[in-house]
């Protein structure tokens, strides 16, 4: 579940230390905010969980390319006019790091993505220095097989990595974004926190704003409810909305508003790469599909008949094909069908969104806004409560949030 902490009137000043009330759960200990000394507000850390994966590599390389003027910021909503004066950190001010269990250098990973057509040819060489700098800030994640550390010890180690990163770079603040592979939802008898929740707890302990761009548990576990509520930190959603569900959030309101009865809505996904391999696990696929189904249930009041199937096709690499089949009734019961096909690269769709989220959360943190941010529901399949499932309404709410940030700039 999500703990809905009060977002009003809570300001985390750089260097502040506070002590949440103890609850006996991992992460519910005193924390020191990750921030540099006063007057170092010029740089913002972006810490990726899954820092050597396709999404993080694409975001890191893409940010460097845009900052250098090599490519336009296509897909970045925060680079459009409504956000111009909202006080967001500049792309040139972002410093990247992260956790990962893999050891492939970012520059090598970027070359593989370029060979697959995800990144432009020649871009890895053009931004090699930036990739190498980010790679030097990636620390070992976990727990790996054989790791005997307790949850508390893992959280402390991950939080220490964040604190060290911030202090060495004199960062004003750091935003942690989970872009790691989807993990199965924990079972009722599990005695350990899932890895995504260990990283999320570490983010809170280190005083970092947090976004979960995956369907994994993250902050949404009862074990972290008290810690989340007392942290005074902004956090956002679960499971980024990049393709099939993005289209659903546009089409579902259309049927509702035109009084067309949807009888069934089925879908299929073909994908490869790390996501395809991870989602070949039925438990991980179930966690992913829960978010895909939520937008329909939230729009119609109940989910229509039909399921989403996910198939791992390794030959597709980082590319994905998503197909939807929608059966609906028209006037006088006439039976009709709408079919859609979405073909794209998830990494290239996700990268600008995670950069948007990092900038928006950093600015919210700076403005003293804390707790869940339903205003950022535009970016998520499974947003924090209090937001419409319709993309147009979510976009309007996001623009209102930009106005709020602008007023405090």
CSV table of C-alpha atoms in Angstrom, one decimal:
chain,number,residue,atom,x,y,z
A,1,UNK,CA,0.0,0.0,0.0
A,2,UNK,CA,1.0,3.6,-0.3
A,3,UNK,CA,1.4,5.8,2.8
A,4,UNK,CA,-0.2,9.2,2.1
A,5,UNK,CA,2.0,11.6,4.1
A,6,UNK,CA,1.1,15.3,4.4
A,7,UNK,CA,2.7,17.2,1.6
A,8,UNK,CA,2.1,20.7,3.0
A,9,UNK,CA,4.5,22.8,5.1
A,10,UNK,CA,7.3,20.2,5.3
A,11,UNK,CA,10.7,21.6,4.2
A,12,UNK,CA,13.9,19.7,4.2
A,13,UNK,CA,16.7,22.3,4.3
A,14,UNK,CA,20.1,21.2,3.1
A,15,UNK,CA,22.1,19.6,5.9
A,16,UNK,CA,19.1,19.1,8.2
A,17,UNK,CA,18.9,16.0,10.3
A,18,UNK,CA,15.7,14.6,11.7
A,19,UNK,CA,14.7,11.4,13.5
A,20,UNK,CA,11.5,9.6,12.5
A,21,UNK,CA,9.7,7.8,15.3
A,22,UNK,CA,11.1,4.3,15.6
A,23,UNK,CA,8.9,1.5,14.3
A,24,UNK,CA,11.3,-1.5,14.3
A,25,UNK,CA,11.3,-1.8,10.5
A,26,UNK,CA,14.3,-1.5,8.1
A,27,UNK,CA,14.9,2.2,7.4
A,28,UNK,CA,13.1,3.5,10.4
A,29,UNK,CA,16.2,5.1,11.9
A,30,UNK,CA,17.6,8.6,12.1
A,31,UNK,CA,18.7,9.9,8.8
A,32,UNK,CA,20.9,12.7,7.5
A,33,UNK,CA,19.7,14.4,4.4
A,34,UNK,CA,21.9,13.9,1.3
A,35,UNK,CA,22.9,17.5,0.5
A,36,UNK,CA,26.1,19.5,0.1
A,37,UNK,CA,26.9,22.6,2.2
A,38,UNK,CA,24.8,25.7,1.9
A,39,UNK,CA,25.3,27.5,-1.4
A,40,UNK,CA,25.9,24.4,-3.5
A,41,UNK,CA,22.4,24.3,-5.0
A,42,UNK,CA,23.8,24.2,-8.5
A,43,UNK,CA,24.0,20.4,-9.0
A,44,UNK,CA,21.5,17.6,-8.6
A,45,UNK,CA,22.3,13.9,-8.4
A,46,UNK,CA,20.3,11.3,-10.3
A,47,UNK,CA,20.9,7.9,-8.9
A,48,UNK,CA,19.6,5.0,-10.9
A,49,UNK,CA,18.7,1.6,-9.5
A,50,UNK,CA,19.7,-0.6,-12.5
A,51,UNK,CA,22.2,2.0,-13.6
A,52,UNK,CA,23.8,-0.2,-16.3
A,53,UNK,CA,20.5,-1.3,-17.9
A,54,UNK,CA,19.1,0.0,-21.1
A,55,UNK,CA,16.9,2.7,-19.7
A,56,UNK,CA,19.5,4.2,-17.4
A,57,UNK,CA,22.2,4.0,-20.1
A,58,UNK,CA,19.9,5.7,-22.7
A,59,UNK,CA,18.9,8.4,-20.2
A,60,UNK,CA,22.5,9.1,-19.2
A,61,UNK,CA,23.7,9.2,-22.8
A,62,UNK,CA,20.7,11.2,-23.9
A,63,UNK,CA,21.1,13.8,-21.2
A,64,UNK,CA,24.7,14.3,-22.3
A,65,UNK,CA,23.7,14.6,-25.9
A,66,UNK,CA,21.0,17.2,-25.3
A,67,UNK,CA,23.2,19.2,-22.9
A,68,UNK,CA,25.9,19.3,-25.6
A,69,UNK,CA,23.4,20.4,-28.3
A,70,UNK,CA,23.9,17.2,-30.3
A,71,UNK,CA,20.2,16.3,-30.3
A,72,UNK,CA,16.9,18.0,-29.4
A,73,UNK,CA,15.0,17.0,-26.2
A,74,UNK,CA,12.3,15.0,-28.0
A,75,UNK,CA,10.0,13.3,-25.6
A,76,UNK,CA,11.0,15.5,-22.6
A,77,UNK,CA,7.8,17.2,-21.4
A,78,UNK,CA,9.9,19.3,-18.9
A,79,UNK,CA,11.6,20.9,-21.9
A,80,UNK,CA,8.4,22.3,-23.3
A,81,UNK,CA,7.3,26.0,-22.7
A,82,UNK,CA,4.9,25.4,-19.7
A,83,UNK,CA,7.9,24.3,-17.6
A,84,UNK,CA,10.3,27.0,-18.7
A,85,UNK,CA,10.2,29.1,-15.5
A,86,UNK,CA,9.4,26.3,-13.0
A,87,UNK,CA,12.9,26.3,-11.4
A,88,UNK,CA,13.8,22.8,-12.6
A,89,UNK,CA,17.4,21.8,-12.5
A,90,UNK,CA,19.2,22.3,-15.8
A,91,UNK,CA,20.2,19.2,-17.7
A,92,UNK,CA,23.8,20.4,-17.5
A,93,UNK,CA,23.6,20.3,-13.7
A,94,UNK,CA,22.7,16.6,-13.4
A,95,UNK,CA,25.3,14.2,-12.0
A,96,UNK,CA,24.6,10.5,-12.6
A,97,UNK,CA,25.4,7.4,-10.5
A,98,UNK,CA,23.6,4.4,-9.3
A,99,UNK,CA,23.5,0.8,-8.1
A,100,UNK,CA,23.7,-2.3,-10.3
A,101,UNK,CA,24.6,-6.0,-10.0
A,102,UNK,CA,26.1,-6.0,-13.4
A,103,UNK,CA,29.7,-4.9,-14.3
A,104,UNK,CA,29.5,-4.1,-18.0
A,105,UNK,CA,30.8,-0.5,-18.4
A,106,UNK,CA,28.3,2.1,-19.5
A,107,UNK,CA,30.3,2.9,-22.6
A,108,UNK,CA,30.2,-0.7,-23.7
A,109,UNK,CA,26.5,-0.9,-23.0
A,110,UNK,CA,25.9,2.2,-25.0
A,111,UNK,CA,27.7,0.7,-27.9
A,112,UNK,CA,25.5,-2.3,-27.8
A,113,UNK,CA,22.4,-0.1,-27.8
A,114,UNK,CA,23.7,1.9,-30.8
A,115,UNK,CA,24.3,-1.4,-32.7
A,116,UNK,CA,20.7,-2.3,-32.0
A,117,UNK,CA,19.4,1.1,-33.2
A,118,UNK,CA,18.3,2.3,-29.8
A,119,UNK,CA,21.0,5.1,-29.7
A,120,UNK,CA,22.1,7.1,-32.7
A,121,UNK,CA,25.2,5.8,-34.5
A,122,UNK,CA,28.3,7.5,-33.1
A,123,UNK,CA,26.6,8.9,-30.0
A,124,UNK,CA,28.5,6.6,-27.5
A,125,UNK,CA,31.8,7.9,-28.8
A,126,UNK,CA,30.6,11.5,-28.7
A,127,UNK,CA,29.5,11.3,-25.0
A,128,UNK,CA,32.2,8.8,-23.9
A,129,UNK,CA,33.5,11.1,-21.2
A,130,UNK,CA,30.1,11.6,-19.6
A,131,UNK,CA,29.4,7.8,-19.7
A,132,UNK,CA,32.7,7.1,-18.1
A,133,UNK,CA,32.1,9.7,-15.4
A,134,UNK,CA,28.7,8.1,-14.6
A,135,UNK,CA,30.1,4.6,-14.7
A,136,UNK,CA,32.7,5.5,-12.1
A,137,UNK,CA,29.8,6.4,-9.8
A,138,UNK,CA,28.0,3.0,-10.0
A,139,UNK,CA,28.3,0.9,-6.9
A,140,UNK,CA,27.5,-2.8,-6.5
A,141,UNK,CA,23.9,-3.6,-5.8
A,142,UNK,CA,22.3,-6.6,-4.2
A,143,UNK,CA,21.6,-8.9,-2.6
A,144,UNK,CA,23.4,-11.3,-4.8
A,145,UNK,CA,23.3,-15.1,-4.1
A,146,UNK,CA,25.3,-15.9,-1.0
A,147,UNK,CA,25.0,-12.4,0.4
A,148,UNK,CA,24.6,-12.9,4.2
A,149,UNK,CA,23.9,-9.3,5.1
A,150,UNK,CA,20.6,-8.5,6.8
A,151,UNK,CA,18.0,-6.1,5.4
A,152,UNK,CA,19.3,-3.4,7.8
A,153,UNK,CA,22.9,-3.9,6.8
A,154,UNK,CA,22.0,-3.7,3.1
A,155,UNK,CA,19.9,-0.6,3.6
A,156,UNK,CA,22.8,1.0,5.5
A,157,UNK,CA,25.3,0.1,2.8
A,158,UNK,CA,23.1,1.5,0.0
A,159,UNK,CA,22.4,4.7,1.9
A,160,UNK,CA,26.1,5.2,2.6
A,161,UNK,CA,26.8,5.0,-1.1
A,162,UNK,CA,24.2,7.7,-1.7
A,163,UNK,CA,25.6,9.9,1.0
A,164,UNK,CA,29.2,9.5,-0.3
A,165,UNK,CA,28.0,10.4,-3.8
A,166,UNK,CA,26.3,13.6,-2.7
A,167,UNK,CA,29.1,14.8,-0.5
A,168,UNK,CA,31.9,14.2,-3.0
A,169,UNK,CA,30.0,16.1,-5.7
A,170,UNK,CA,28.6,18.8,-3.3
A,171,UNK,CA,25.1,18.1,-4.5
A,172,UNK,CA,22.2,20.1,-3.3
A,173,UNK,CA,20.0,17.0,-3.4
A,174,UNK,CA,19.7,13.6,-5.0
A,175,UNK,CA,16.8,11.8,-6.7
A,176,UNK,CA,16.7,8.0,-6.7
A,177,UNK,CA,14.9,6.4,-9.7
A,178,UNK,CA,14.3,2.7,-9.9
A,179,UNK,CA,14.7,1.5,-13.5
A,180,UNK,CA,15.8,-2.1,-12.6
A,181,UNK,CA,14.2,-5.3,-14.0
A,182,UNK,CA,10.8,-6.2,-12.7
A,183,UNK,CA,10.8,-8.4,-9.6
A,184,UNK,CA,7.9,-10.7,-8.6
A,185,UNK,CA,5.6,-9.3,-5.9
A,186,UNK,CA,6.5,-10.6,-2.4
A,187,UNK,CA,4.5,-13.5,-1.0
A,188,UNK,CA,2.6,-13.3,2.3
A,189,UNK,CA,5.2,-15.6,3.9
A,190,UNK,CA,8.3,-13.7,2.8
A,191,UNK,CA,10.4,-12.6,5.7
A,192,UNK,CA,12.8,-10.3,3.8
A,193,UNK,CA,12.1,-7.1,2.0
A,194,UNK,CA,12.3,-7.3,-1.8
A,195,UNK,CA,15.4,-5.7,-3.3
A,196,UNK,CA,13.4,-2.8,-4.7
A,197,UNK,CA,12.2,-2.0,-1.1
A,198,UNK,CA,15.8,-2.2,0.2
A,199,UNK,CA,16.9,0.5,-2.3
A,200,UNK,CA,13.7,2.6,-1.6
A,201,UNK,CA,14.4,2.4,2.2
A,202,UNK,CA,18.0,3.5,1.6
A,203,UNK,CA,16.8,6.5,-0.5
A,204,UNK,CA,14.6,7.6,2.4
A,205,UNK,CA,17.4,7.1,5.0
A,206,UNK,CA,19.8,9.2,2.9
A,207,UNK,CA,17.2,11.9,2.4
A,208,UNK,CA,16.5,11.4,-1.3
A,209,UNK,CA,13.4,12.0,-3.3
A,210,UNK,CA,12.3,8.7,-4.9
A,211,UNK,CA,10.5,7.5,-8.1
A,212,UNK,CA,9.7,3.9,-8.9
A,213,UNK,CA,9.5,3.5,-12.7
A,214,UNK,CA,9.1,-0.3,-12.4
A,215,UNK,CA,6.2,-2.5,-11.2
A,216,UNK,CA,8.3,-3.7,-8.3
A,217,UNK,CA,7.3,-3.1,-4.7
A,218,UNK,CA,9.5,-0.2,-3.8
A,219,UNK,CA,7.9,1.9,-1.1
A,220,UNK,CA,4.6,0.2,-1.3
A,221,UNK,CA,5.1,-2.3,1.5
A,222,UNK,CA,3.6,-2.1,5.0
A,223,UNK,CA,7.0,-2.5,6.4
A,224,UNK,CA,8.0,1.0,5.2
A,225,UNK,CA,4.7,2.8,5.8
A,226,UNK,CA,5.8,4.6,8.9
A,227,UNK,CA,9.2,5.4,7.5
A,228,UNK,CA,7.6,6.9,4.3
A,229,UNK,CA,5.1,9.0,6.3
A,230,UNK,CA,7.8,10.4,8.6
A,231,UNK,CA,10.5,11.0,6.0
A,232,UNK,CA,9.3,14.4,4.8
A,233,UNK,CA,10.4,13.5,1.2
A,234,UNK,CA,8.6,13.6,-2.1
A,235,UNK,CA,8.0,10.4,-3.9
A,236,UNK,CA,6.1,9.3,-7.0
A,237,UNK,CA,4.1,6.5,-8.4
A,238,UNK,CA,5.0,3.0,-9.7
A,239,UNK,CA,5.5,1.6,-13.2
A,240,UNK,CA,6.3,4.1,-16.0
A,241,UNK,CA,3.6,4.5,-18.7
A,242,UNK,CA,5.5,4.4,-22.0
A,243,UNK,CA,3.6,2.6,-24.7
A,244,UNK,CA,0.6,0.2,-24.6
A,245,UNK,CA,-0.8,1.7,-21.3
A,246,UNK,CA,-0.2,5.2,-22.6
A,247,UNK,CA,-2.5,4.5,-25.5
A,248,UNK,CA,-5.0,2.8,-23.2
A,249,UNK,CA,-5.2,6.0,-21.0
A,250,UNK,CA,-6.2,7.9,-24.2
A,251,UNK,CA,-8.6,5.4,-25.7
A,252,UNK,CA,-10.5,4.3,-22.6
A,253,UNK,CA,-11.8,7.8,-21.8
A,254,UNK,CA,-12.9,8.1,-25.4
A,255,UNK,CA,-15.2,5.1,-25.2
A,256,UNK,CA,-16.5,6.2,-21.8
A,257,UNK,CA,-17.2,9.8,-23.0
A,258,UNK,CA,-18.9,8.6,-26.2
A,259,UNK,CA,-21.1,6.2,-24.3
A,260,UNK,CA,-19.7,3.2,-26.2
A,261,UNK,CA,-19.9,0.0,-24.1
A,262,UNK,CA,-16.5,-1.9,-24.1
A,263,UNK,CA,-17.2,-5.6,-23.9
A,264,UNK,CA,-13.7,-6.9,-23.9
A,265,UNK,CA,-10.1,-5.5,-24.1
A,266,UNK,CA,-7.3,-8.0,-24.7
A,267,UNK,CA,-3.6,-7.3,-25.4
A,268,UNK,CA,-0.4,-9.0,-26.2
A,269,UNK,CA,3.3,-7.9,-25.9
A,270,UNK,CA,6.3,-9.3,-27.7
A,271,UNK,CA,9.6,-8.1,-26.4
A,272,UNK,CA,13.2,-9.1,-25.8
A,273,UNK,CA,16.2,-7.7,-24.0
A,274,UNK,CA,16.4,-7.7,-20.2
A,275,UNK,CA,12.7,-6.9,-19.8
A,276,UNK,CA,11.7,-9.8,-21.9
A,277,UNK,CA,13.8,-12.2,-19.9
A,278,UNK,CA,12.6,-10.8,-16.6
A,279,UNK,CA,8.9,-10.9,-17.6
A,280,UNK,CA,9.2,-14.5,-18.7
A,281,UNK,CA,8.8,-15.2,-15.0
A,282,UNK,CA,5.0,-15.5,-14.6
A,283,UNK,CA,5.2,-13.8,-11.2
A,284,UNK,CA,7.0,-10.8,-12.6
A,285,UNK,CA,4.6,-10.7,-15.5
A,286,UNK,CA,1.7,-10.6,-13.1
A,287,UNK,CA,3.2,-7.6,-11.3
A,288,UNK,CA,3.6,-5.9,-14.7
A,289,UNK,CA,0.1,-6.6,-15.9
A,290,UNK,CA,-1.5,-5.3,-12.7
A,291,UNK,CA,-0.6,-1.8,-13.7
A,292,UNK,CA,-1.7,-2.3,-17.3
A,293,UNK,CA,-5.1,-3.4,-16.1
A,294,UNK,CA,-5.5,-0.6,-13.6
A,295,UNK,CA,-6.0,2.2,-16.1
A,296,UNK,CA,-9.1,0.3,-17.5
A,297,UNK,CA,-10.5,-0.5,-14.1
A,298,UNK,CA,-10.0,3.1,-13.0
A,299,UNK,CA,-11.7,4.5,-16.1
A,300,UNK,CA,-14.7,2.1,-16.4
A,301,UNK,CA,-15.2,1.3,-12.8
A,302,UNK,CA,-14.4,-2.3,-13.4
A,303,UNK,CA,-12.0,-4.0,-15.7
A,304,UNK,CA,-13.5,-5.4,-18.9
A,305,UNK,CA,-13.1,-9.0,-19.9
A,306,UNK,CA,-9.7,-9.8,-21.4
A,307,UNK,CA,-6.1,-10.3,-20.4
A,308,UNK,CA,-2.6,-9.0,-21.4
A,309,UNK,CA,-0.1,-11.7,-22.5
A,310,UNK,CA,3.7,-11.0,-22.4
A,311,UNK,CA,6.0,-13.2,-24.6
A,312,UNK,CA,9.8,-13.1,-24.4
A,313,UNK,CA,11.2,-12.9,-27.9
A,314,UNK,CA,15.0,-12.5,-27.5
A,315,UNK,CA,15.6,-11.7,-31.2
A,316,UNK,CA,13.6,-8.5,-30.7
A,317,UNK,CA,16.3,-7.0,-28.4
A,318,UNK,CA,15.2,-3.7,-26.9
A,319,UNK,CA,12.3,-3.3,-29.2
A,320,UNK,CA,8.7,-4.2,-28.4
A,321,UNK,CA,5.4,-4.8,-30.3
A,322,UNK,CA,2.2,-4.3,-28.3
A,323,UNK,CA,-1.2,-5.3,-29.8
A,324,UNK,CA,-4.7,-4.5,-28.4
A,325,UNK,CA,-8.0,-5.9,-29.4
A,326,UNK,CA,-11.0,-3.9,-28.2
A,327,UNK,CA,-14.6,-5.3,-28.7
A,328,UNK,CA,-17.3,-2.7,-28.1
A,329,UNK,CA,-21.0,-2.1,-28.7
A,330,UNK,CA,-22.3,0.8,-30.8
A,331,UNK,CA,-25.8,2.2,-31.4
A,332,UNK,CA,-28.6,-0.4,-31.3
A,333,UNK,CA,-26.1,-3.0,-30.2
A,334,UNK,CA,-24.0,-3.1,-33.3
A,335,UNK,CA,-20.8,-5.0,-32.7
A,336,UNK,CA,-17.5,-3.3,-33.5
A,337,UNK,CA,-13.8,-3.8,-33.1
A,338,UNK,CA,-10.8,-1.5,-32.7
A,339,UNK,CA,-7.3,-3.0,-33.0
A,340,UNK,CA,-4.1,-1.1,-32.3
A,341,UNK,CA,-0.4,-1.9,-32.8
A,342,UNK,CA,2.3,-0.1,-31.0
A,343,UNK,CA,5.9,-0.8,-32.1
A,344,UNK,CA,8.7,1.0,-30.4
A,345,UNK,CA,11.8,0.9,-28.2
A,346,UNK,CA,10.9,1.0,-24.5
A,347,UNK,CA,14.3,2.4,-23.5
A,348,UNK,CA,13.9,5.4,-25.9
A,349,UNK,CA,10.4,6.0,-24.7
A,350,UNK,CA,11.3,5.7,-21.0
A,351,UNK,CA,14.5,7.7,-20.9
A,352,UNK,CA,13.0,11.2,-21.4
A,353,UNK,CA,10.3,10.4,-18.8
A,354,UNK,CA,12.8,9.4,-16.1
A,355,UNK,CA,14.8,12.6,-16.7
A,356,UNK,CA,11.5,14.5,-16.4
A,357,UNK,CA,10.7,12.8,-13.1
A,358,UNK,CA,14.2,13.4,-11.7
A,359,UNK,CA,14.0,17.1,-12.4
A,360,UNK,CA,10.4,17.5,-11.1
A,361,UNK,CA,11.1,15.6,-7.9
A,362,UNK,CA,14.3,17.5,-7.3
A,363,UNK,CA,12.4,20.8,-7.7
A,364,UNK,CA,9.6,19.6,-5.4
A,365,UNK,CA,12.1,18.6,-2.8
A,366,UNK,CA,13.7,22.1,-3.1
A,367,UNK,CA,10.3,23.7,-2.7
A,368,UNK,CA,9.6,21.8,0.5
A,369,UNK,CA,6.9,19.5,-1.0
A,370,UNK,CA,6.8,16.1,0.6
A,371,UNK,CA,4.8,12.9,0.5
A,372,UNK,CA,3.2,11.2,-2.5
A,373,UNK,CA,2.8,13.3,-5.7
A,374,UNK,CA,-0.4,12.3,-7.5
A,375,UNK,CA,0.4,15.3,-9.7
A,376,UNK,CA,2.9,13.2,-11.5
A,377,UNK,CA,0.4,10.5,-12.4
A,378,UNK,CA,0.9,11.5,-16.0
A,379,UNK,CA,4.0,9.3,-16.0
A,380,UNK,CA,2.7,6.2,-14.3
A,381,UNK,CA,0.5,3.1,-14.9
A,382,UNK,CA,0.0,2.9,-11.2
A,383,UNK,CA,0.2,6.5,-9.9
A,384,UNK,CA,-0.3,7.7,-6.3
A,385,UNK,CA,-3.9,8.1,-5.3
A,386,UNK,CA,-6.1,11.1,-6.1
A,387,UNK,CA,-5.5,11.3,-9.9
A,388,UNK,CA,-7.6,10.5,-12.9
A,389,UNK,CA,-6.6,7.6,-15.2
A,390,UNK,CA,-7.2,9.7,-18.3
A,391,UNK,CA,-4.1,11.1,-19.9
A,392,UNK,CA,-5.6,14.5,-20.8
A,393,UNK,CA,-6.7,15.1,-17.2
A,394,UNK,CA,-3.3,13.9,-15.9
A,395,UNK,CA,-1.6,16.3,-18.2
A,396,UNK,CA,-3.7,19.2,-17.0
A,397,UNK,CA,-2.8,18.3,-13.4
A,398,UNK,CA,0.9,18.2,-14.3
A,399,UNK,CA,0.6,21.7,-15.8
A,400,UNK,CA,-1.0,22.9,-12.6
A,401,UNK,CA,1.9,21.4,-10.7
A,402,UNK,CA,4.3,23.3,-13.0
A,403,UNK,CA,2.5,26.5,-12.1
A,404,UNK,CA,2.8,25.7,-8.4
A,405,UNK,CA,6.6,25.1,-8.8
A,406,UNK,CA,6.8,28.3,-10.8
A,407,UNK,CA,5.1,30.3,-8.1
A,408,UNK,CA,7.7,29.1,-5.6
A,409,UNK,CA,10.7,29.6,-7.9
